[in-house]
Each structure stands twice: as structure tokens, then as C-alpha cells.
Coordinates of C-alpha atoms in Angstrom, one line a residue:
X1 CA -13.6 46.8 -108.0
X2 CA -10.0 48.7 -108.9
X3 CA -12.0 51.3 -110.9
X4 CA -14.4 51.8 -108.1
X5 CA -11.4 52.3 -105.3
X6 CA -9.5 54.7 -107.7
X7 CA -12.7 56.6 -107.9
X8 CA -13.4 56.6 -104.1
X9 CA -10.0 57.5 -103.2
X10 CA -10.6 60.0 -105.4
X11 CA -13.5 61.7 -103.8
X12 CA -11.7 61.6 -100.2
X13 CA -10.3 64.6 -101.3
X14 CA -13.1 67.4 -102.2
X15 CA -14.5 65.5 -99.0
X16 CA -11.7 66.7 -96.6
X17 CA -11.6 70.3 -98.4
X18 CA -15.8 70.6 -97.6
X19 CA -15.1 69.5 -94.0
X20 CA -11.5 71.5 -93.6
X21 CA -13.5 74.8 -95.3
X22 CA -16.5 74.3 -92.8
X23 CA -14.5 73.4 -89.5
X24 CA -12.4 76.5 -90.0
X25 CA -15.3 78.8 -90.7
X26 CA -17.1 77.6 -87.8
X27 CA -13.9 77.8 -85.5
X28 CA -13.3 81.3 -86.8
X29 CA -16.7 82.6 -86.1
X30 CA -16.3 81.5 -82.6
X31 CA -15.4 83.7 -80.1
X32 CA -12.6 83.7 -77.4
X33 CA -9.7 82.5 -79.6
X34 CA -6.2 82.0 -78.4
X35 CA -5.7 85.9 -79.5
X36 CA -8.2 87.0 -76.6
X37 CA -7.4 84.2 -74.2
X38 CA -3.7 85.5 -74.2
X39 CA -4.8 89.1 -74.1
X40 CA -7.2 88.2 -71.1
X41 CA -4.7 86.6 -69.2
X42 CA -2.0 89.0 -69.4
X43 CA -4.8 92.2 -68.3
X44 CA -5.8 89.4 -65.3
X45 CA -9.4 89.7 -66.6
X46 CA -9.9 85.8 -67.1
X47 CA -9.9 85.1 -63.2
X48 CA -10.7 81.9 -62.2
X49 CA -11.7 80.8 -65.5
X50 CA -8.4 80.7 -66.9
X51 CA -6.2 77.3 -65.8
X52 CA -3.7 75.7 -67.1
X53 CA -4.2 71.9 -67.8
X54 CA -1.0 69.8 -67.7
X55 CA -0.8 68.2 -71.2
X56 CA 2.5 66.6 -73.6
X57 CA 5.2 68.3 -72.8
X58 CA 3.7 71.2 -71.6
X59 CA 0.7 73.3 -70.7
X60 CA -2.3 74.0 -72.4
X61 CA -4.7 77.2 -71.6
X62 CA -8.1 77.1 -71.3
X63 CA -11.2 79.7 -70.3
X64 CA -12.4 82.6 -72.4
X65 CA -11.4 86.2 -72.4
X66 CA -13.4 89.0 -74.5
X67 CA -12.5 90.1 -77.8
X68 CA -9.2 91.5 -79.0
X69 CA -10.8 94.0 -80.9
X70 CA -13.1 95.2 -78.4
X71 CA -13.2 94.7 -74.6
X72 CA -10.4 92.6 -74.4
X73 CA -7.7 94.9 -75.8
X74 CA -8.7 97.7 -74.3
X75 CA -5.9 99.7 -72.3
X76 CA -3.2 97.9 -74.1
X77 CA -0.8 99.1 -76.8
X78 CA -2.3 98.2 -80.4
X79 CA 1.2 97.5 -81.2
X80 CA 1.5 94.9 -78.9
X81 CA -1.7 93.7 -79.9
X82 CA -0.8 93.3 -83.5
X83 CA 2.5 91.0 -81.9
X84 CA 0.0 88.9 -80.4
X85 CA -1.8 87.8 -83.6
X86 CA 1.6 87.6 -85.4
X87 CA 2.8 84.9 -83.0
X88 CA -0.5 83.3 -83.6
X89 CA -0.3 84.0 -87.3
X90 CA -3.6 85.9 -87.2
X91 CA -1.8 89.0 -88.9
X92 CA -2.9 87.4 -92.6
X93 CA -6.5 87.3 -93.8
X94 CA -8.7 84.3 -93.0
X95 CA -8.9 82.9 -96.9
X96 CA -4.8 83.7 -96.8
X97 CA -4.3 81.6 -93.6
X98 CA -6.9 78.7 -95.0
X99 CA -4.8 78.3 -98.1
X100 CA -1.8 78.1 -96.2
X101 CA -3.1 75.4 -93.9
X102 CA -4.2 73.3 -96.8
X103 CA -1.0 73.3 -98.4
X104 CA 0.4 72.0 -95.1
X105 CA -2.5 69.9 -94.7
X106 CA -1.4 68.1 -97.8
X107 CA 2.4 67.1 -96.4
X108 CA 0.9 66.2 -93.6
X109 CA 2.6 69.6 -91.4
X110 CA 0.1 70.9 -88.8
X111 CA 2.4 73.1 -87.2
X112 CA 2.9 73.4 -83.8
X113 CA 0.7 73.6 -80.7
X114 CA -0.2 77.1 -79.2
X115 CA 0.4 76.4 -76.0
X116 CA 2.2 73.3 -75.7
X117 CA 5.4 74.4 -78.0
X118 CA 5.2 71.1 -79.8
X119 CA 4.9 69.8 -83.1
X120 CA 1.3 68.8 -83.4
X121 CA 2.1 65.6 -85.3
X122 CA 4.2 64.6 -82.4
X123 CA 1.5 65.0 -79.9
X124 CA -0.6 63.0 -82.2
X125 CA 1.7 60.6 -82.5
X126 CA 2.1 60.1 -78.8
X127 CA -1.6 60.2 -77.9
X128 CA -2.6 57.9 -80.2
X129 CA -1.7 54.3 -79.0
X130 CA -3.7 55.0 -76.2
X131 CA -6.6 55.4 -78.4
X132 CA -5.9 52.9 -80.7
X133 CA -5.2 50.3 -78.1
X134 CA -8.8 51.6 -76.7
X135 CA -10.8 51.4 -80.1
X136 CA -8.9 47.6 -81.2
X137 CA -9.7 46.0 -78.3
X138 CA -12.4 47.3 -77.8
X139 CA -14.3 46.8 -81.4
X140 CA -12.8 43.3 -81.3
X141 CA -14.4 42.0 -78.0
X142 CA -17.5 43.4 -78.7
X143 CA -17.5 42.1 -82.4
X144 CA -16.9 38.8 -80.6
X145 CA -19.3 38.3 -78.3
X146 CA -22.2 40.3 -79.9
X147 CA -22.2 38.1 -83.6
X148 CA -22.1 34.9 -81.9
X149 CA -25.0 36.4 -78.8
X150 CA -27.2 38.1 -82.0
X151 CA -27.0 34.5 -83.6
X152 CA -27.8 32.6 -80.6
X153 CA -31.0 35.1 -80.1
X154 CA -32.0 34.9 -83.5
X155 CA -32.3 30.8 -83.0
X156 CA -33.7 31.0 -80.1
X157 CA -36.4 33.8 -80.9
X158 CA -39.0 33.9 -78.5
X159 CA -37.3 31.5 -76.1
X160 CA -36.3 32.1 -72.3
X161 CA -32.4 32.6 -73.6
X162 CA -33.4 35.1 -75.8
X163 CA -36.0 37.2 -73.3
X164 CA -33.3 37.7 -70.1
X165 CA -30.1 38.5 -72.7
X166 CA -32.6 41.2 -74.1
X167 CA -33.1 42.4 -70.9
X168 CA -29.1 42.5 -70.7
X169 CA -28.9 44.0 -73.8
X170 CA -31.2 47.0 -72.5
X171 CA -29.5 47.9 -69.6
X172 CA -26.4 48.0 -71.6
X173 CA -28.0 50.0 -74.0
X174 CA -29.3 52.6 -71.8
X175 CA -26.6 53.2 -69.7
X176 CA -23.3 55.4 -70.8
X177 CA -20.1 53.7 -70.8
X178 CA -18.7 56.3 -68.3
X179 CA -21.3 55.6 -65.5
X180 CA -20.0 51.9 -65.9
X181 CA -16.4 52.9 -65.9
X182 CA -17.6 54.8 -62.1
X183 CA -19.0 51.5 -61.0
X184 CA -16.0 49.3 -62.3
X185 CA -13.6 51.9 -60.3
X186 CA -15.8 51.8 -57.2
X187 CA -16.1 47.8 -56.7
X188 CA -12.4 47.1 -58.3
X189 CA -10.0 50.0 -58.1
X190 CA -10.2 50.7 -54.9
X191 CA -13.0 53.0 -54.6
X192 CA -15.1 51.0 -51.7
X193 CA -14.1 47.5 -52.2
X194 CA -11.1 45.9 -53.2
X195 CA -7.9 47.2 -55.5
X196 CA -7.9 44.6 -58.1
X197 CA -6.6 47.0 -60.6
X198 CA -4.9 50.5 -61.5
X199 CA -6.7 53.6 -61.5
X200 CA -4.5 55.4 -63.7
X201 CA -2.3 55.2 -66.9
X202 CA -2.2 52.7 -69.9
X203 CA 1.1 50.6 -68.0
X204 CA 3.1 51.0 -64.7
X205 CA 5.7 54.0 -64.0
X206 CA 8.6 51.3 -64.2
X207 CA 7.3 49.2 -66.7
X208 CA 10.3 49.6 -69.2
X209 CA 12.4 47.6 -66.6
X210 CA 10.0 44.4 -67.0
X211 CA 10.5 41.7 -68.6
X212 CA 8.6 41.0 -72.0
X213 CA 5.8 39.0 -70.3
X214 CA 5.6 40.9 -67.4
X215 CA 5.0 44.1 -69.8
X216 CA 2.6 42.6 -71.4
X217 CA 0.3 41.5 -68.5
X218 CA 0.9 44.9 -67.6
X219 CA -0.6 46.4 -70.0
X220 CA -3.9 44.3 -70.3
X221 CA -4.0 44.9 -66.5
X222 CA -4.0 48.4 -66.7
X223 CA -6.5 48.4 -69.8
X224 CA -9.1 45.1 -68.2
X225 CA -11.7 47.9 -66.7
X226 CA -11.6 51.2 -69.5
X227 CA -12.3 48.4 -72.2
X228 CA -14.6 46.6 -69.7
X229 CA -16.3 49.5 -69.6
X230 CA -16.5 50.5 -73.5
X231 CA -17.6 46.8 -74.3
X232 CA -20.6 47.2 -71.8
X233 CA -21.7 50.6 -73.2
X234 CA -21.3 49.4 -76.5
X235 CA -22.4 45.8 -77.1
X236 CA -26.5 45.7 -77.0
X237 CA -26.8 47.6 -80.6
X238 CA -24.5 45.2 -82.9
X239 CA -25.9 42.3 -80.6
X240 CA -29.4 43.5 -81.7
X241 CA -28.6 44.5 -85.2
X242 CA -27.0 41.0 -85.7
X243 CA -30.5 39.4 -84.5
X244 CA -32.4 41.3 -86.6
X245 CA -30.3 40.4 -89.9
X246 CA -30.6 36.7 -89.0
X247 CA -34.0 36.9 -88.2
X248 CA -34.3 38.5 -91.5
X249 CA -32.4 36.2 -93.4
X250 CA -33.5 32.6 -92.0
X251 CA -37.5 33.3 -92.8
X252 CA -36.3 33.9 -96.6
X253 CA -37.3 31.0 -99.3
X254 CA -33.6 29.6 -100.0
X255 CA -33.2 28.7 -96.3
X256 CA -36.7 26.9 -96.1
X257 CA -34.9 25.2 -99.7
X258 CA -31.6 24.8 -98.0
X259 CA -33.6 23.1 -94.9
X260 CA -36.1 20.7 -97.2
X261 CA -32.8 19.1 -99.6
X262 CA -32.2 17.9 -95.5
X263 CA -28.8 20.4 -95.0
X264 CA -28.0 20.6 -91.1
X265 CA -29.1 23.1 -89.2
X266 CA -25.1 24.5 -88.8
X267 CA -24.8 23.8 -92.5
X268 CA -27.5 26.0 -93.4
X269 CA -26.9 29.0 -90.8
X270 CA -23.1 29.2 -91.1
X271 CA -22.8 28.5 -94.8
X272 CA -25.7 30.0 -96.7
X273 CA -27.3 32.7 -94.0
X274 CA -24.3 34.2 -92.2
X275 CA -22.7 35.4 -95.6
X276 CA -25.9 37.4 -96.4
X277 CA -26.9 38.3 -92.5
X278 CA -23.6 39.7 -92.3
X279 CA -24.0 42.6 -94.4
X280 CA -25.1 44.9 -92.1
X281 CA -23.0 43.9 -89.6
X282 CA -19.9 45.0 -91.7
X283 CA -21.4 47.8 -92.9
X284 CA -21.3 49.2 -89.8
X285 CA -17.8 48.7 -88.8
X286 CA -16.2 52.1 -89.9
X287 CA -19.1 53.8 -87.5
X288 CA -18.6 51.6 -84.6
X289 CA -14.7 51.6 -84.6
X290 CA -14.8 55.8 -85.4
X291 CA -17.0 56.2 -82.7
X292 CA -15.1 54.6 -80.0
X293 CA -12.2 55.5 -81.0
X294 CA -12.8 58.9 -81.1
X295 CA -15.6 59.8 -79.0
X296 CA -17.3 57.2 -77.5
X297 CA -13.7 56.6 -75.2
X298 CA -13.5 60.5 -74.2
X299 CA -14.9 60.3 -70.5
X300 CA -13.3 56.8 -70.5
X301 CA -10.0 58.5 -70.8
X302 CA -10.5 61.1 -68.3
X303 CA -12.0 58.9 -65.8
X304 CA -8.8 56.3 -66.3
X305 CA -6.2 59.2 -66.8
X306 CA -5.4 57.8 -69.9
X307 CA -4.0 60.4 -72.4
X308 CA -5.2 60.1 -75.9
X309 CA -6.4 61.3 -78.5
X310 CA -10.2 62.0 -77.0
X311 CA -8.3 63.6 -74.4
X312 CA -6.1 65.7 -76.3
X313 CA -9.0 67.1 -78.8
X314 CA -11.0 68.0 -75.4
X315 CA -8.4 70.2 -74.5
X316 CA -7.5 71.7 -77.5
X317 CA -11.3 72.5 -77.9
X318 CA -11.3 74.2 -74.8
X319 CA -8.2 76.2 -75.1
X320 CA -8.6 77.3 -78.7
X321 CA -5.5 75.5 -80.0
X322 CA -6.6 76.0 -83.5
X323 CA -3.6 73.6 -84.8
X324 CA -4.7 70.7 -82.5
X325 CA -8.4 71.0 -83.4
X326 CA -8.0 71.2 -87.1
X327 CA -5.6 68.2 -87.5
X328 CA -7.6 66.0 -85.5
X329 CA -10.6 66.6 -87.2
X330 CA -8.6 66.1 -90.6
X331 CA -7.3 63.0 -89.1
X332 CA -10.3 61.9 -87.8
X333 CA -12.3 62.4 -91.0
X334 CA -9.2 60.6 -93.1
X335 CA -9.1 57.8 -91.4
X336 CA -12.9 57.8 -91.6
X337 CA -13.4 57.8 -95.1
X338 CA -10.5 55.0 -95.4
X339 CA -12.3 52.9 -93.3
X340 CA -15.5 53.2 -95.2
X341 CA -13.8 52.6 -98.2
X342 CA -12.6 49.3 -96.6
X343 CA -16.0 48.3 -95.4
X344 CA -17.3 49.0 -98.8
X345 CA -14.9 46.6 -100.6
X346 CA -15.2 44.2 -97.9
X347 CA -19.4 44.0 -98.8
X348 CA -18.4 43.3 -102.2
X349 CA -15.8 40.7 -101.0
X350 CA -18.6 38.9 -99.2
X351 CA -21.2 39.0 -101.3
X352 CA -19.9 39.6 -105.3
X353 CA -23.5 40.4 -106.5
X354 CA -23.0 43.8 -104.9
X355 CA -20.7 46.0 -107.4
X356 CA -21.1 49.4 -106.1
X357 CA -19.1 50.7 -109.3
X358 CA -22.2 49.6 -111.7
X359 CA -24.7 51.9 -109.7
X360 CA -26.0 55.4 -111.5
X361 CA -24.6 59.1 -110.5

């Protein structure tokens, strides 16, 4: 298992420099970057598309302008010009300002923001507990109540209890955590009905002046409906997935075995079929958790007002704040391929037949 984690660790990083190398080529290629967006807004050309979205500790632009090199710098001095990409370190080659980011990259130095005048590893910092509080809770409710519902589905295959939860289970499916979030707003926060809980923000304006307890029910007040919201959304395919494994797992020979030697019923699902019906189930951790985490809680955050990370990468997308967009994508991928590493030594933890280190290529 150590060899096999030495040589995975290993891979993470020609893994980052393929997605680093395509991300920036891509992001290159694409037009309106901060050069013309800057250029646009000082010739007045970007009109109403150009805004500035309150962000950090500053402001972030966003719209499109045309080309520096064309429409966009047309009528202005090339000498200002040429300042322009200087402050935005476009004045180097693109391979030149690639192998300066990955030297950077590798001490963890992402430079600053284009627009918000910070240290990009500081607005990381600062968005990320709300993301992370988002993605935990979130990952851990719906772990807990879809293994135990799959379970109870599998058992009862066929049966009434199994029928209406499926029919839960669709409509959960099919609808977008973000149309839930709506409907939570409009019968609890205040949008028609009552004002159970906040509309805004991850804790109250004052809340440093509570006491311990009252932070902490603070804190799960404010956060009840976006995780709501997120578990609703994001329950029915683990729920299903689970059922599926059990369903797999309990027609097999060594359960009919486990049953006939006159094992109880809990005895034989919880100590021979879970281990094995779990496999899946783990394996797909690392997707589920990346997913909310990082996308899946985007609309979630803007709907709520809560500023993280999903938040954060939106803008930054939008804005062409090249800094922002590359570290959280080399963020996101890190902590990806970490977490994959994790589920894969957790697979061999359950089940020790499985030795992904004895496998060819």
C-alpha cells in the first residue's frame, strides 16, 4: 500500500502540469482579457456591460471590451498600451509567463488579484470556510441519510416503502438544488410566509460579541436552508447507488451460505454484505464531495449571499482575473487528486483483496 501511495503522489504532479498547460492555453486563446477590459473601460466603449462587482476587499471588473491589438486600442498611445500589459505582466511571451507561474505554482505564490489588489492566497483563504462549511455538512448529511434509506430500499425491494421513497428520490433527482434553495427562501426566509431564518451571510453582523453557544447556533441557523437545499438536490443518486450495491450483493451465493448456517438477518447484512456493498459507495466520495464543494454550491452561494469559493471563481471567470482562475483550478484539481488518492486507500482498507499496486501499466 506505501509503494502504491509514493507512486500516486507521484503522478499528481505531471497531472497538475497537463491541466495547468491546458487551462492556460485555453484562457489565453480567449478573448476580452483584463488587457482589453481595462483598455475598454478607460475609451468608455464597454457601456453598460462593464460593472464592478463588490468582492474581498475590493472590486472586481467584469464585461468584455475588444482586442488590445485591434479595435480596442485604437486611438490610444501604443506606449500607454504597452504600460497596460506591463501592469498585467503581459509584456513577456506566453511560454515565458507559463514558466513563471509554475515556479510560483510550486511555493504555493499565486500573486495577486487584478482587480481586487490582494494576495490571491488570501482571498482563498477567506472564501474558503464558507465553502468548506457547505461541502462537510453537506456530504455528511447526505452520506447519512442516503446509506441507511439505500439499505432500507434494498430490503424492502419491491415493497410499498421502497415504491413512494423512489418516487422521493426522483423528484429530488430532477430538480436543481437552486430551485429548492428559491422555494426554502419563499416559505421560510421571509419571502411570502414566515422569517424562520436569514437570507444572507454564513453568521450574524455582531456575532463576535456572542457567547460560545450562542455563536454556534448562529452559525447552523444561518447555514439550516443552503445545506437543506444542497442535501435535497443531492441525495436521490447515492440513495440509489447504495440500493443497487445491496441489491447486488445480497442475491450473491455467500449470503444465501451466510443465511442457511442460520446467521441473523442484521448479522448477515451488516457484517458480511455492507463491507462489500460499500465499495461503490466510497468510491464515489472524492466526486461527490468535489462537486459540491466546488460547483454543485455555486447558485447556492449567490442565492444565500454567501461568499466563497464558487462565488469567487464565478467572478474571476467573468472578469478575466487570470490569477484567481488559475489558482483555483490548481487548487481545485489538488485537492481532487488527494481525495481520490484517499478513497483509493480507503477501498483497500475495506476490502484487502483489492491491491491496486499489483495491477499491470
Amino acid at each position: 500500500m506505501l509503494a502504491y501511495a509514493i507512486r500516486r503522489i507521484l503522478l499528481i504532479i505531471p497531472t497538475l502540469f497537463a491541466i495547468i498547460l491546458v487551462n492556460f492555453v485555453i484562457v489565453q486563446a480567449a478573448p476580452g482579457g483584463p488587457v482589453d477590459q481595462l483598455v475598454a473601460e478607460l475609451k468608455g466603449t464597454a457601456g453598460n456591460s462593464l460593472q464592478r462587482v463588490s468582492g474581498g476587499g475590493g472590486e472586481l471588473a467584469s464585461g468584455t471590451g475588444g482586442t488590445s491589438q485591434s479595435r480596442g486600442a485604437r486611438g490610444l498611445d501604443p506606449t500607454f498600451i504597452a504600460e497596460i500589459q506591463k501592469l498585467y505582466g503581459f509584456d513577456k511571451p506566453a511560454p515565458e509567463r507559463f514558466w513563471i507561474m509554475l515556479k510560483n505554482y510550486l511555493r504555493f505564490d499565486f500573486g495577486n488579484s487584478f482587480y481586487q489588489d490582494r494576495p490571491v492566497l488570501r482571498l482563498i483563504a477567506d472564501k474558503l470556510p464558507v465553502s468548506i462549511s457547505l461541502g462537510l455538512w453537506t456530504t455528511l448529511i447526505i452520506y447519512l441519510i442516503s446509506i441507511p434509506l439505500g439499505i432500507r430500499k434494498a430490503v424492502r425491494d419491491g415493497s410499498s416503502f421502497d415504491i413512494w421513497t423512489s418516487a422521493v428520490v426522483i423528484v429530488g433527482y430532477a430538480i436543481p438544488g437552486f430551485l429548492f434553495a428559491v422555494l426554502l427562501i419563499v416559505l421560510f426566509a421571509g419571502g411570502k410566509y414566515v422569517s424562520w431564518f436569514p437570507l444572507r451571510g454564513l453568521t450574524s453582523d455582531d456575532w463576535a460579541s456572542f457567547s460560545t453557544l450562542h455563536q454556534i447556533g448562529d452559525y447552523f441557523w444561518h447555514i439550516a436552508l443552503p445545506v437543506l437545499s444542497l442535501v435535497i438536490g443531492g441525495f436521490a443518486s447515492l440513495t440509489m447507488l447504495t440500493k443497487n450495491s445491496f441489491l447486488e450483493e445480497i442475491n450473491k451465493q455467500y449470503v444465501v451460505t451466510a443465511r442457511a448456517k442460520g446467521l441473523s438477518e442484521g448479522r448477515v447484512l451488516y457484517g458480511h454484505v455492507f463491507r462489500n456493498a460499500m465499495l461503490l459507495v466510497i468510491a464515489g466520495f472524492p466526486a461527490a464531495f468535489i462537486g459540491i464543494l466546488f460547483t454543485g454550491a455555486l447558485l447556492v452561494e449567490v442565492i444565500f449571499s454567501l461568499d466563497g469559493l464558487g462565488l469567487l471563481g464565478f467572478q474571476a471567470a467573468i472578469g478575466r482575473d487570470y490569477p484567481i482562475m488559475f489558482a483555483t483550478v490548481y487548487i481545485y484539481t489538488l485537492i481532487g487528486l488527494v481525495l481520490k488518492l484517499i478513497s483509493d486507500l480507503t477501498y483497500m482498507w475495506v476490502d484487502p483483496r483489492i491491491d491496486f499496486g499489483t495491477r499491470g501499466s
